[in-house]
Amino acid sequence: DIFGASLDITWELDVWGRLRADQSAALGDLQAQGFDYQAARASLAAQIAKAWFALGESNEQILLARAAIVVREKVALSIRERFAEALVEEGGLASQLRLAESDLATSRASLARWQADRERALRQVELLVGRHPSGSSLTTQGLPNAPTPPPAGLPSELLLRRPDILAAERRYAAAGMRRKAASLAKYPSFSLTGSRGTLTENLHEVLSSQFGIWSLAGGVVQPILSGGRLREEERIAGHDETIALGQLQRAVLRGMGEVEQALIAEEYFGKREAMVADSARLAGEAAEAAIQDFADGAVDALTMLSAQDRKVQTAFQLAELRRLRLDNRVNLHLALGGDFQLRGK
């Protein structure tokens, strides 16, 4: 019996740079995965923020629905009393009573709807942060104020912070290195092989240096007959590089489009919110005046009911617009690479 232990080492001299190209390609893939991780984190944060805004909107809509129920209960009671006393000239008609009761039922249905939306939004937040969706973290907090509008003329260099563009660029660079390595694979390779170990007839002497052996050899390998495999691998690598370039171009265009869309949406959301806020203010004043006029007998019940309905609808619309504007700010934050900060009001 012959016993032995050996350590073999092979070293290839990178004369043409093929190994360096392979190493650069692997590094590019690693960097691309790092940027993918950053993009995933930013996307998760955006989903949490939007879910939280949906929860805040539901809380505000619930308050509005409850306030509408209180007012419409008073209106329905007033019309019911006039109807019971047959005060037709003062708004005691059966049709007006039914309309008031219908508006009251609609407000109660809206309250139930927004309560259900709040429960769903809360559980969505809990799922996104990794908690059991039990709904135990119920909050009554409303929507936050939107930060100051972004400045005009944002530089295009902000796109260079987008993780998806950086990842696409690293994949394109890695594909180029793989194409280079495939091209250099046609050239001869130079290698050195070394071996160091022991060889003995006794097992207990395997680790003894007295029975050591070693060898050192060099070699040159030149691919001659490969059946076109190397040329085909180079062609495939070239196609992969072209595909990676197209994906990079698409990522850049998508990023520019998302920024432009978010900026345009921000402009019109701001205008709509200002107009609806003014409309809600006027509708509130009109509703208060209509209640007083109805009590004085100056207007009929239909006018008062219409004013109350407009007040409720504009208030609901304003809360929804505020949430949509905050969602758009999140989209703009992502479009600018997730590192664009603005001070709040």
Short mmCIF file of C-alpha atoms in Angstrom, two decimals:
data_model
loop_
_atom_site.label_atom_id
_atom_site.label_comp_id
_atom_site.label_asym_id
_atom_site.label_seq_id
_atom_site.Cartn_x
_atom_site.Cartn_y
_atom_site.Cartn_z
CA ASP A 1 0.00 0.00 0.00
CA ILE A 2 1.14 3.51 -0.84
CA PHE A 3 -0.11 6.51 1.17
CA GLY A 4 0.21 10.17 0.22
CA ALA A 5 -1.07 13.72 0.62
CA SER A 6 -0.70 16.48 -1.95
CA LEU A 7 -1.60 20.11 -2.67
CA ASP A 8 -2.06 21.04 -6.33
CA ILE A 9 -1.99 24.64 -7.57
CA THR A 10 -2.74 25.86 -11.07
CA TRP A 11 -2.00 29.42 -12.16
CA GLU A 12 -2.91 30.81 -15.55
CA LEU A 13 -1.02 33.77 -16.93
CA ASP A 14 -3.65 36.27 -18.14
CA VAL A 15 -1.74 37.50 -21.16
CA TRP A 16 -4.74 38.66 -23.20
CA GLY A 17 -6.99 39.85 -20.36
CA ARG A 18 -9.63 37.12 -20.68
CA LEU A 19 -9.65 36.34 -16.98
CA ARG A 20 -9.83 40.02 -16.09
CA ALA A 21 -12.82 40.36 -18.40
CA ASP A 22 -14.56 37.42 -16.70
CA GLN A 23 -13.83 38.96 -13.31
CA SER A 24 -15.20 42.36 -14.41
CA ALA A 25 -18.36 40.69 -15.73
CA ALA A 26 -18.92 38.90 -12.42
CA LEU A 27 -18.36 42.18 -10.53
CA GLY A 28 -20.88 43.94 -12.79
CA ASP A 29 -23.48 41.26 -12.06
CA LEU A 30 -22.85 41.63 -8.34
CA GLN A 31 -23.24 45.41 -8.48
CA ALA A 32 -26.45 45.07 -10.52
CA GLN A 33 -27.92 42.78 -7.85
CA GLY A 34 -27.03 45.38 -5.22
CA PHE A 35 -28.94 48.04 -7.13
CA ASP A 36 -31.87 45.64 -7.54
CA TYR A 37 -31.92 45.30 -3.76
CA GLN A 38 -31.99 49.10 -3.39
CA ALA A 39 -34.86 49.34 -5.88
CA ALA A 40 -36.81 46.68 -3.98
CA ARG A 41 -36.38 48.55 -0.69
CA ALA A 42 -37.51 51.83 -2.26
CA SER A 43 -40.53 50.11 -3.80
CA LEU A 44 -41.50 48.58 -0.44
CA ALA A 45 -41.19 51.95 1.28
CA ALA A 46 -43.41 53.52 -1.40
CA GLN A 47 -46.06 50.83 -0.92
CA ILE A 48 -46.05 51.39 2.83
CA ALA A 49 -46.38 55.16 2.38
CA LYS A 50 -49.31 54.80 -0.04
CA ALA A 51 -51.05 52.33 2.25
CA TRP A 52 -50.58 54.75 5.14
CA PHE A 53 -52.03 57.58 3.07
CA ALA A 54 -55.03 55.39 2.21
CA LEU A 55 -55.50 54.78 5.93
CA GLY A 56 -55.29 58.52 6.64
CA GLU A 57 -57.82 59.31 3.93
CA SER A 58 -60.22 56.72 5.34
CA ASN A 59 -59.94 58.33 8.78
CA GLU A 60 -60.76 61.76 7.36
CA GLN A 61 -63.62 60.42 5.26
CA ILE A 62 -65.07 58.71 8.33
CA LEU A 63 -65.08 62.02 10.22
CA LEU A 64 -66.76 63.73 7.27
CA ALA A 65 -69.36 60.96 6.98
CA ARG A 66 -70.17 61.16 10.69
CA ALA A 67 -70.53 64.93 10.49
CA ALA A 68 -72.82 64.54 7.47
CA ILE A 69 -74.96 62.03 9.37
CA VAL A 70 -75.42 64.47 12.29
CA VAL A 71 -76.49 67.29 9.98
CA ARG A 72 -78.80 65.12 7.89
CA GLU A 73 -80.40 63.66 10.98
CA LYS A 74 -81.28 67.17 12.12
CA VAL A 75 -82.59 68.07 8.66
CA ALA A 76 -84.69 64.90 8.43
CA LEU A 77 -86.07 65.50 11.92
CA SER A 78 -87.02 69.07 11.07
CA ILE A 79 -88.80 68.04 7.86
CA ARG A 80 -90.50 65.12 9.65
CA GLU A 81 -91.90 67.48 12.31
CA ARG A 82 -93.26 69.82 9.65
CA PHE A 83 -94.73 66.88 7.76
CA ALA A 84 -96.41 65.57 10.93
CA GLU A 85 -97.94 68.99 11.52
CA ALA A 86 -99.01 69.23 7.85
CA LEU A 87 -96.98 72.39 7.30
CA VAL A 88 -96.82 71.94 3.54
CA GLU A 89 -96.02 75.57 2.83
CA GLU A 90 -92.98 75.37 5.15
CA GLY A 91 -91.49 72.26 3.55
CA GLY A 92 -93.47 69.48 5.18
CA LEU A 93 -94.02 67.49 2.00
CA ALA A 94 -93.80 63.68 1.96
CA SER A 95 -91.47 63.72 -1.06
CA GLN A 96 -89.04 66.06 0.69
CA LEU A 97 -89.14 63.89 3.80
CA ARG A 98 -88.28 60.81 1.74
CA LEU A 99 -85.40 62.66 0.08
CA ALA A 100 -84.04 63.72 3.46
CA GLU A 101 -84.30 60.16 4.77
CA SER A 102 -82.64 58.87 1.57
CA ASP A 103 -79.70 61.28 2.03
CA LEU A 104 -79.38 60.15 5.64
CA ALA A 105 -79.28 56.48 4.60
CA THR A 106 -76.67 57.33 1.95
CA SER A 107 -74.48 59.01 4.56
CA ARG A 108 -74.72 55.97 6.82
CA ALA A 109 -73.78 53.71 3.90
CA SER A 110 -70.78 55.95 3.14
CA LEU A 111 -69.69 55.69 6.76
CA ALA A 112 -69.81 51.89 6.62
CA ARG A 113 -67.87 51.90 3.35
CA TRP A 114 -65.08 54.09 4.70
CA GLN A 115 -64.87 52.08 7.91
CA ALA A 116 -64.35 48.95 5.80
CA ASP A 117 -61.73 50.76 3.69
CA ARG A 118 -59.92 51.80 6.85
CA GLU A 119 -59.77 48.23 8.11
CA ARG A 120 -58.39 47.02 4.77
CA ALA A 121 -55.80 49.81 4.59
CA LEU A 122 -54.68 49.13 8.16
CA ARG A 123 -54.17 45.43 7.47
CA GLN A 124 -52.28 46.27 4.29
CA VAL A 125 -49.90 48.43 6.32
CA GLU A 126 -49.41 45.66 8.87
CA LEU A 127 -48.64 43.13 6.12
CA LEU A 128 -46.12 45.41 4.45
CA VAL A 129 -44.22 45.98 7.71
CA GLY A 130 -44.19 42.26 8.47
CA ARG A 131 -46.85 42.08 11.17
CA HIS A 132 -49.86 39.84 11.58
CA PRO A 133 -52.84 41.67 9.98
CA SER A 134 -54.97 41.72 13.09
CA GLY A 135 -56.00 45.37 12.86
CA SER A 136 -54.93 45.98 16.46
CA SER A 137 -52.82 49.04 15.54
CA LEU A 138 -55.85 51.13 14.61
CA THR A 139 -55.11 54.84 14.38
CA THR A 140 -57.29 57.90 13.79
CA GLN A 141 -54.51 59.99 12.26
CA GLY A 142 -55.49 61.79 9.06
CA LEU A 143 -53.51 62.79 5.99
CA PRO A 144 -50.28 64.75 6.46
CA ASN A 145 -49.66 68.04 4.69
CA ALA A 146 -47.99 67.77 1.30
CA PRO A 147 -44.39 69.03 1.18
CA THR A 148 -43.50 72.10 -0.82
CA PRO A 149 -43.75 71.67 -4.61
CA PRO A 150 -40.60 70.45 -6.36
CA PRO A 151 -38.57 73.14 -8.12
CA ALA A 152 -38.90 73.63 -11.86
CA GLY A 153 -36.14 72.44 -14.16
CA LEU A 154 -34.98 69.37 -12.25
CA PRO A 155 -31.58 68.27 -13.60
CA SER A 156 -31.46 65.09 -15.64
CA GLU A 157 -28.53 63.92 -13.49
CA LEU A 158 -31.10 62.98 -10.84
CA LEU A 159 -31.95 59.98 -13.00
CA LEU A 160 -28.45 58.64 -12.43
CA ARG A 161 -29.47 57.88 -8.85
CA ARG A 162 -32.25 55.53 -9.95
CA PRO A 163 -31.35 51.97 -8.90
CA ASP A 164 -33.05 50.41 -11.93
CA ILE A 165 -31.00 52.53 -14.36
CA LEU A 166 -27.78 51.83 -12.46
CA ALA A 167 -28.58 48.11 -12.45
CA ALA A 168 -29.26 48.13 -16.19
CA GLU A 169 -25.98 49.97 -16.81
CA ARG A 170 -24.03 47.43 -14.75
CA ARG A 171 -25.66 44.54 -16.64
CA TYR A 172 -24.75 46.18 -19.93
CA ALA A 173 -21.16 46.57 -18.75
CA ALA A 174 -21.06 42.93 -17.61
CA ALA A 175 -22.45 41.78 -20.96
CA GLY A 176 -19.69 43.71 -22.74
CA MET A 177 -17.04 42.04 -20.59
CA ARG A 178 -18.48 38.60 -21.32
CA ARG A 179 -18.40 39.34 -25.04
CA LYS A 180 -14.77 40.41 -24.70
CA ALA A 181 -13.91 37.25 -22.75
CA ALA A 182 -15.62 35.09 -25.40
CA SER A 183 -13.56 36.80 -28.10
CA LEU A 184 -10.29 36.35 -26.21
CA ALA A 185 -11.06 32.65 -25.60
CA LYS A 186 -9.80 31.99 -29.16
CA TYR A 187 -6.26 32.94 -28.17
CA PRO A 188 -3.81 30.51 -26.54
CA SER A 189 -3.66 30.27 -22.76
CA PHE A 190 -0.51 29.93 -20.67
CA SER A 191 -0.56 28.08 -17.37
CA LEU A 192 1.72 26.81 -14.64
CA THR A 193 0.90 23.75 -12.54
CA GLY A 194 2.60 22.96 -9.24
CA SER A 195 2.22 20.07 -6.85
CA ARG A 196 3.65 19.53 -3.34
CA GLY A 197 3.03 16.53 -1.10
CA THR A 198 4.32 13.28 0.42
CA LEU A 199 4.41 9.64 -0.66
CA THR A 200 5.21 6.72 1.70
CA GLU A 201 4.40 3.11 2.41
CA ASN A 202 3.54 3.85 6.07
CA LEU A 203 0.39 5.73 6.99
CA HIS A 204 1.91 7.43 10.02
CA GLU A 205 4.62 8.98 7.83
CA VAL A 206 2.20 10.74 5.45
CA LEU A 207 2.79 14.14 7.07
CA SER A 208 6.56 13.73 7.38
CA SER A 209 8.58 16.09 5.24
CA GLN A 210 11.26 13.42 4.74
CA PHE A 211 9.01 11.75 2.18
CA GLY A 212 8.09 14.94 0.33
CA ILE A 213 7.71 15.14 -3.43
CA TRP A 214 7.01 18.11 -5.68
CA SER A 215 6.55 18.95 -9.31
CA LEU A 216 6.34 22.07 -11.46
CA ALA A 217 5.19 22.20 -15.08
CA GLY A 218 4.15 24.79 -17.62
CA GLY A 219 1.82 24.50 -20.57
CA VAL A 220 0.39 26.32 -23.53
CA VAL A 221 -3.08 25.47 -24.87
CA GLN A 222 -4.16 26.69 -28.27
CA PRO A 223 -7.75 25.89 -29.33
CA ILE A 224 -7.60 24.59 -32.90
CA LEU A 225 -10.55 22.30 -33.49
CA SER A 226 -13.57 23.47 -31.52
CA GLY A 227 -16.25 22.86 -34.11
CA GLY A 228 -17.13 26.55 -34.22
CA ARG A 229 -18.09 26.51 -30.54
CA LEU A 230 -15.94 29.52 -29.66
CA ARG A 231 -17.27 31.59 -32.55
CA GLU A 232 -20.84 30.71 -31.63
CA GLU A 233 -20.24 31.63 -27.99
CA GLU A 234 -18.81 34.98 -29.11
CA ARG A 235 -21.84 35.59 -31.34
CA ILE A 236 -24.25 34.77 -28.50
CA ALA A 237 -22.34 37.06 -26.14
CA GLY A 238 -22.60 39.85 -28.71
CA HIS A 239 -26.37 39.39 -28.92
CA ASP A 240 -26.59 39.45 -25.12
CA GLU A 241 -24.70 42.75 -25.10
CA THR A 242 -27.12 44.22 -27.66
CA ILE A 243 -30.08 43.10 -25.56
CA ALA A 244 -28.53 44.62 -22.43
CA LEU A 245 -28.01 47.91 -24.27
CA GLY A 246 -31.68 47.94 -25.31
CA GLN A 247 -32.74 47.29 -21.73
CA LEU A 248 -30.55 50.16 -20.52
CA GLN A 249 -32.07 52.53 -23.09
CA ARG A 250 -35.56 51.43 -22.10
CA ALA A 251 -34.80 51.99 -18.41
CA VAL A 252 -33.54 55.52 -19.11
CA LEU A 253 -36.58 56.40 -21.22
CA ARG A 254 -38.91 54.91 -18.65
CA GLY A 255 -37.23 56.95 -15.93
CA MET A 256 -37.56 60.19 -17.90
CA GLY A 257 -41.18 59.42 -18.66
CA GLU A 258 -42.00 58.73 -15.02
CA VAL A 259 -40.41 62.01 -13.92
CA GLU A 260 -42.28 64.01 -16.55
CA GLN A 261 -45.59 62.33 -15.74
CA ALA A 262 -45.17 62.89 -12.01
CA LEU A 263 -44.28 66.57 -12.51
CA ILE A 264 -47.26 67.16 -14.80
CA ALA A 265 -49.58 65.35 -12.41
CA GLU A 266 -48.23 67.45 -9.53
CA GLU A 267 -49.05 70.65 -11.39
CA TYR A 268 -52.64 69.68 -12.12
CA PHE A 269 -53.23 68.04 -8.74
CA GLY A 270 -52.20 71.34 -7.15
CA LYS A 271 -54.64 73.30 -9.32
CA ARG A 272 -57.48 70.85 -8.72
CA GLU A 273 -56.90 70.79 -4.97
CA ALA A 274 -56.97 74.60 -4.78
CA MET A 275 -60.17 74.78 -6.83
CA VAL A 276 -61.93 72.01 -4.92
CA ALA A 277 -60.85 73.53 -1.60
CA ASP A 278 -62.44 76.82 -2.66
CA SER A 279 -65.54 74.96 -3.82
CA ALA A 280 -65.74 73.09 -0.50
CA ARG A 281 -65.49 76.35 1.41
CA LEU A 282 -68.27 77.94 -0.62
CA ALA A 283 -70.41 74.81 -0.40
CA GLY A 284 -70.03 74.82 3.37
CA GLU A 285 -71.09 78.45 3.59
CA ALA A 286 -74.04 77.77 1.27
CA ALA A 287 -75.14 74.79 3.36
CA GLU A 288 -75.07 76.83 6.57
CA ALA A 289 -77.04 79.63 4.91
CA ALA A 290 -79.55 77.14 3.45
CA ILE A 291 -80.24 75.70 6.91
CA GLN A 292 -80.90 79.16 8.29
CA ASP A 293 -83.04 80.13 5.29
CA PHE A 294 -85.04 76.91 5.63
CA ALA A 295 -85.65 77.61 9.31
CA ASP A 296 -86.86 81.10 8.37
CA GLY A 297 -89.05 79.69 5.60
CA ALA A 298 -87.14 81.53 2.84
CA VAL A 299 -86.22 78.38 0.86
CA ASP A 300 -87.78 74.97 0.42
CA ALA A 301 -86.37 71.67 1.63
CA LEU A 302 -85.06 70.69 -1.79
CA THR A 303 -82.76 73.69 -1.87
CA MET A 304 -81.44 72.88 1.57
CA LEU A 305 -80.96 69.19 0.74
CA SER A 306 -79.10 70.08 -2.45
CA ALA A 307 -76.80 72.43 -0.55
CA GLN A 308 -76.08 69.80 2.08
CA ASP A 309 -75.33 67.17 -0.56
CA ARG A 310 -72.92 69.49 -2.39
CA LYS A 311 -71.12 70.26 0.85
CA VAL A 312 -70.66 66.57 1.62
CA GLN A 313 -69.53 65.61 -1.89
CA THR A 314 -66.97 68.41 -2.20
CA ALA A 315 -65.53 67.53 1.22
CA PHE A 316 -65.16 63.90 0.17
CA GLN A 317 -63.58 64.95 -3.12
CA LEU A 318 -61.08 67.23 -1.40
CA ALA A 319 -59.88 64.47 0.92
CA GLU A 320 -59.46 62.11 -2.03
CA LEU A 321 -57.48 64.71 -4.00
CA ARG A 322 -55.14 65.28 -1.07
CA ARG A 323 -54.42 61.55 -0.92
CA LEU A 324 -53.89 61.33 -4.69
CA ARG A 325 -51.46 64.24 -4.55
CA LEU A 326 -49.46 62.55 -1.78
CA ASP A 327 -49.39 59.32 -3.79
CA ASN A 328 -48.03 61.30 -6.74
CA ARG A 329 -45.30 62.73 -4.51
CA VAL A 330 -44.28 59.17 -3.70
CA ASN A 331 -44.17 58.40 -7.43
CA LEU A 332 -41.98 61.46 -8.00
CA HIS A 333 -39.70 60.40 -5.16
CA LEU A 334 -39.22 56.99 -6.79
CA ALA A 335 -38.81 58.49 -10.26
CA LEU A 336 -35.97 60.66 -8.97
CA GLY A 337 -34.13 57.68 -7.55
CA GLY A 338 -35.56 57.62 -4.04
CA ASP A 339 -33.19 60.31 -2.75
CA PHE A 340 -35.01 63.58 -3.39
CA GLN A 341 -35.90 65.52 -0.24
CA LEU A 342 -38.19 68.50 0.23
CA ARG A 343 -39.12 70.32 3.39
CA GLY A 344 -42.69 70.12 4.58
CA LYS A 345 -44.93 73.11 4.98
#
